[in-house]
PDB file of C-alpha atoms in Angstrom:
ATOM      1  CA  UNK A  50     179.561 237.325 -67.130  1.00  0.00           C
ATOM      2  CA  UNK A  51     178.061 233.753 -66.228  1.00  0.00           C
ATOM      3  CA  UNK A  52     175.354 231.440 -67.495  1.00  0.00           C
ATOM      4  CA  UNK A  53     173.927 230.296 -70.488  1.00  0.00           C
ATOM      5  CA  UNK A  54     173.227 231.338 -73.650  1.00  0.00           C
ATOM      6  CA  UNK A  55     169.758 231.631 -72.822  1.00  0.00           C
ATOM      7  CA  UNK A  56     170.245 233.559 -69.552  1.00  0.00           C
ATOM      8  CA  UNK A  57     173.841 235.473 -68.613  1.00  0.00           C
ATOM      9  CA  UNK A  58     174.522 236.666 -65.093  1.00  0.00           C
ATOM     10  CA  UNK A  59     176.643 239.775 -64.374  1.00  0.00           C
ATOM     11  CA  UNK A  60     179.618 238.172 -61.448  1.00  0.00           C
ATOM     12  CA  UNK A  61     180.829 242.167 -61.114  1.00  0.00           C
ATOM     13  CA  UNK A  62     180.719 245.477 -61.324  1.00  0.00           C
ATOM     14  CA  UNK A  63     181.946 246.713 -64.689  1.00  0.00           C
ATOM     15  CA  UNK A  64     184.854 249.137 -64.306  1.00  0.00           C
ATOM     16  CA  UNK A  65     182.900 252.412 -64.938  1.00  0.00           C
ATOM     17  CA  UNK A  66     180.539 251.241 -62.212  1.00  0.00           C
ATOM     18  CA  UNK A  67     183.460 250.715 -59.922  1.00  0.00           C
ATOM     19  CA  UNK A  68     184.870 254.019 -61.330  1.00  0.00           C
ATOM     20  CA  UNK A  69     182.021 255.788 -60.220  1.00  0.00           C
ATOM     21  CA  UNK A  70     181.511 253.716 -56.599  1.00  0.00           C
ATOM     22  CA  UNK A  71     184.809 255.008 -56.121  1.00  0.00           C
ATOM     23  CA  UNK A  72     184.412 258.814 -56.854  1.00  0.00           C
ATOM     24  CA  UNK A  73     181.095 259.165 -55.684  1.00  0.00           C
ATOM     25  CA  UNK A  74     180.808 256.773 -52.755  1.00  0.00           C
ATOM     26  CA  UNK A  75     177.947 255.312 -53.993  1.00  0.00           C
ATOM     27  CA  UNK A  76     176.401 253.734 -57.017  1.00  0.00           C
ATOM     28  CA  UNK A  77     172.385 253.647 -58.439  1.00  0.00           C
ATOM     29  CA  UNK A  78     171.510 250.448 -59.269  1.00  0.00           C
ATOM     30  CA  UNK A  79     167.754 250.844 -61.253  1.00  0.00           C
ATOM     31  CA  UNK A  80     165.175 248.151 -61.819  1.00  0.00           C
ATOM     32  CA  UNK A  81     166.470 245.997 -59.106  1.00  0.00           C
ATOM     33  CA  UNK A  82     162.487 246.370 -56.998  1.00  0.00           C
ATOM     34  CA  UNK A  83     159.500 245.706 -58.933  1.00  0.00           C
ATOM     35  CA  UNK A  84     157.244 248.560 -58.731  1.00  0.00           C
ATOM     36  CA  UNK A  85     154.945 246.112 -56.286  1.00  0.00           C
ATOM     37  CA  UNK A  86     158.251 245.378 -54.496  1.00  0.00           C
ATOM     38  CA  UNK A  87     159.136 249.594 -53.662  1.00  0.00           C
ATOM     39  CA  UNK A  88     155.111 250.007 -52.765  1.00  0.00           C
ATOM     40  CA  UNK A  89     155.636 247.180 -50.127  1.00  0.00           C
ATOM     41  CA  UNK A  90     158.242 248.839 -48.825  1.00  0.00           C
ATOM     42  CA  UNK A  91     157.130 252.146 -48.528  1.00  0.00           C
ATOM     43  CA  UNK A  92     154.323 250.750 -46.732  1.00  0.00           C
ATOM     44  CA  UNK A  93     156.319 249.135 -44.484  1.00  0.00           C
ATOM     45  CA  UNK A  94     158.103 252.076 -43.610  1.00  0.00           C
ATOM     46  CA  UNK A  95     154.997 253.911 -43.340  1.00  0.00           C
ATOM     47  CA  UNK A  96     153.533 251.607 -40.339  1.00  0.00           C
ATOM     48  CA  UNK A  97     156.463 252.127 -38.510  1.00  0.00           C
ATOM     49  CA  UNK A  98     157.336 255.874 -38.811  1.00  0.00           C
ATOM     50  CA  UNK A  99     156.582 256.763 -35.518  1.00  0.00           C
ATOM     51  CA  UNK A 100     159.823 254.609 -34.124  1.00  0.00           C
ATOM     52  CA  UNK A 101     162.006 256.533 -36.489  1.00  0.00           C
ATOM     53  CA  UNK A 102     164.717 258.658 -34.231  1.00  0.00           C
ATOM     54  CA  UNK A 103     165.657 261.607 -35.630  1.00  0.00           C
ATOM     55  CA  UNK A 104     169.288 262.824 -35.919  1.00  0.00           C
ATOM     56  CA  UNK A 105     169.956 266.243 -35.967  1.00  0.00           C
ATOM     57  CA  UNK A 106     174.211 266.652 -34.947  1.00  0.00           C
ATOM     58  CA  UNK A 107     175.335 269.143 -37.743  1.00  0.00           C
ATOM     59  CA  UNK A 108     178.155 266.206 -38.022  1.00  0.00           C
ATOM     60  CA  UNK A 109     175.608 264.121 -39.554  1.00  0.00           C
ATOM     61  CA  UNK A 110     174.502 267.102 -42.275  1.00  0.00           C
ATOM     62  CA  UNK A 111     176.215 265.815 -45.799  1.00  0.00           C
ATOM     63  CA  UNK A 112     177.010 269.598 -46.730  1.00  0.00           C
ATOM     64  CA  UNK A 113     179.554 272.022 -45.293  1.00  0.00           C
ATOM     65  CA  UNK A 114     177.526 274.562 -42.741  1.00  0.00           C
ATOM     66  CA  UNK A 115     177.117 277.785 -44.260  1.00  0.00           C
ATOM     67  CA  UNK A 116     177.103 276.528 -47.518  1.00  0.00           C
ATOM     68  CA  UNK A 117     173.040 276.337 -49.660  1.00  0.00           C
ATOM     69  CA  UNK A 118     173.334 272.497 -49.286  1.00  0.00           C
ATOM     70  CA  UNK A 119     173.675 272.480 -45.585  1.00  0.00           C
ATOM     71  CA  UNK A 120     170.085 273.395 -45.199  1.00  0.00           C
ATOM     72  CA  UNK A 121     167.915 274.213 -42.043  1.00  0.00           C
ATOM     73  CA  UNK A 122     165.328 271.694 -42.290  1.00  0.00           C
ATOM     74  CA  UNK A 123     165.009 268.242 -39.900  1.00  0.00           C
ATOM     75  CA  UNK A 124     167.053 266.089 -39.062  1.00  0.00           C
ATOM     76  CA  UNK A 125     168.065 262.975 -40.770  1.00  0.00           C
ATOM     77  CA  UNK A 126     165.796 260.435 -39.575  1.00  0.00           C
ATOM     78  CA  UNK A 127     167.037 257.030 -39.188  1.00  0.00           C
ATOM     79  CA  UNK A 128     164.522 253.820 -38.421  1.00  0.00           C
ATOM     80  CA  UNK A 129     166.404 250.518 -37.338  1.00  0.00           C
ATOM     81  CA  UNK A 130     164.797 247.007 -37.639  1.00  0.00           C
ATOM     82  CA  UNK A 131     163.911 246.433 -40.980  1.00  0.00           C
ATOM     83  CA  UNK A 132     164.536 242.477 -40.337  1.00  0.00           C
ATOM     84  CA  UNK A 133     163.231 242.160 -37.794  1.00  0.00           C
ATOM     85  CA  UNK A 134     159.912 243.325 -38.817  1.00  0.00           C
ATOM     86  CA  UNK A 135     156.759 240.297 -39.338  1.00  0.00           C
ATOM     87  CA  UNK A 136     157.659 238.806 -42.222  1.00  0.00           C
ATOM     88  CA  UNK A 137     155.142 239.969 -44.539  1.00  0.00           C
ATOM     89  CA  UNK A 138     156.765 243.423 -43.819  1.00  0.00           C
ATOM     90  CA  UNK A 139     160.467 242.806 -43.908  1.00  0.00           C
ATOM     91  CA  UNK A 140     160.578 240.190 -46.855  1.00  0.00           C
ATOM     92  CA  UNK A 141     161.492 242.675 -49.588  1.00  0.00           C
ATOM     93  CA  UNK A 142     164.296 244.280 -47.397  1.00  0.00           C
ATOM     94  CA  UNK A 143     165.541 240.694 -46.965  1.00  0.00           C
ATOM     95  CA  UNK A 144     165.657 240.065 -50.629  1.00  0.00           C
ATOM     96  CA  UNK A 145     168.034 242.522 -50.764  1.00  0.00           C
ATOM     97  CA  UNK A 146     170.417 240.932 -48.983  1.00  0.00           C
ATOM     98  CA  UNK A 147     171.177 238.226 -51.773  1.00  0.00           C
ATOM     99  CA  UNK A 148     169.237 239.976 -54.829  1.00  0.00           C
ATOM    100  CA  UNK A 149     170.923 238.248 -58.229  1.00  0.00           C
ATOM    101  CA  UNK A 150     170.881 241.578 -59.911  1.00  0.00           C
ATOM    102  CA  UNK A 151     173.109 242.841 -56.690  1.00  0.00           C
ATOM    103  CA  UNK A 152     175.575 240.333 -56.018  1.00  0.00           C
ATOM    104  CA  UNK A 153     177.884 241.265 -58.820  1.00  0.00           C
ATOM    105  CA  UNK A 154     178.442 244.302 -56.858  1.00  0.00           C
ATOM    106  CA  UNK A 155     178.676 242.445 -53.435  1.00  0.00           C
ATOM    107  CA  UNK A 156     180.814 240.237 -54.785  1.00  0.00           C
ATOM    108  CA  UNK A 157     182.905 243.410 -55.970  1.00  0.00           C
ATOM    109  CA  UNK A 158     182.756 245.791 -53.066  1.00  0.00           C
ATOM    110  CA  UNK A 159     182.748 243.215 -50.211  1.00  0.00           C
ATOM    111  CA  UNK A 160     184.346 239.735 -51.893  1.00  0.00           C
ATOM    112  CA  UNK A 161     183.090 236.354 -52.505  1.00  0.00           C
TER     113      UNK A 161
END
């Protein structure tokens, strides 16, 4: 942990969160979007959901086939872009890129 004593900054993951990156593939990272933040992005999304392409190989299903998981619905539907939207529409998706409350886990996964 960084910073002052007024303000400290996370520099990585903490070794459960790595622990669980590693089992799970993933990790859930809350509060990072304001709730204003999420709402421009859904909207976002929303004005350009008719360029998403849907995908529906069953090697792209995240379940075994015959299995409850594997399900029988749609495809997963993938929408490419995001930056290169007008800004007003791809700002929050850029913030992502170098959000402080993600970088510890940048700086983890990927390196400084």
């Amino acid at each position: 942990v960084n910073g002052s004593n007024s303000e400290m900054v996370k520099s990585e993951m903490a070794a459960d969160e790595k622990y669980l990156f590693d089992l799970n593939g993933y990790i859930i990272v809350k509060n990072v979007l304001t709730p204003a933040e999420v709402e421009s992005a859904n909207k976002a999304i929303d004005e350009h959901a008719d360029e998403m392409i849907e995908r529906s190989p069953p090697e792209l299903r995240n379940a075994k086939k015959g299995t409850k998981m594997y399900g029988a619905g749609p495809g997963r539907k993938d929408l490419g872009g995001l930056l290169e939207w007008p800004f007003h529409q791809s700002k929050v998706f850029k913030s992502i890129l170098a959000h402080p409350k993600l970088l510890p886990y940048y700086h983890t996964l990927l390196g400084k």
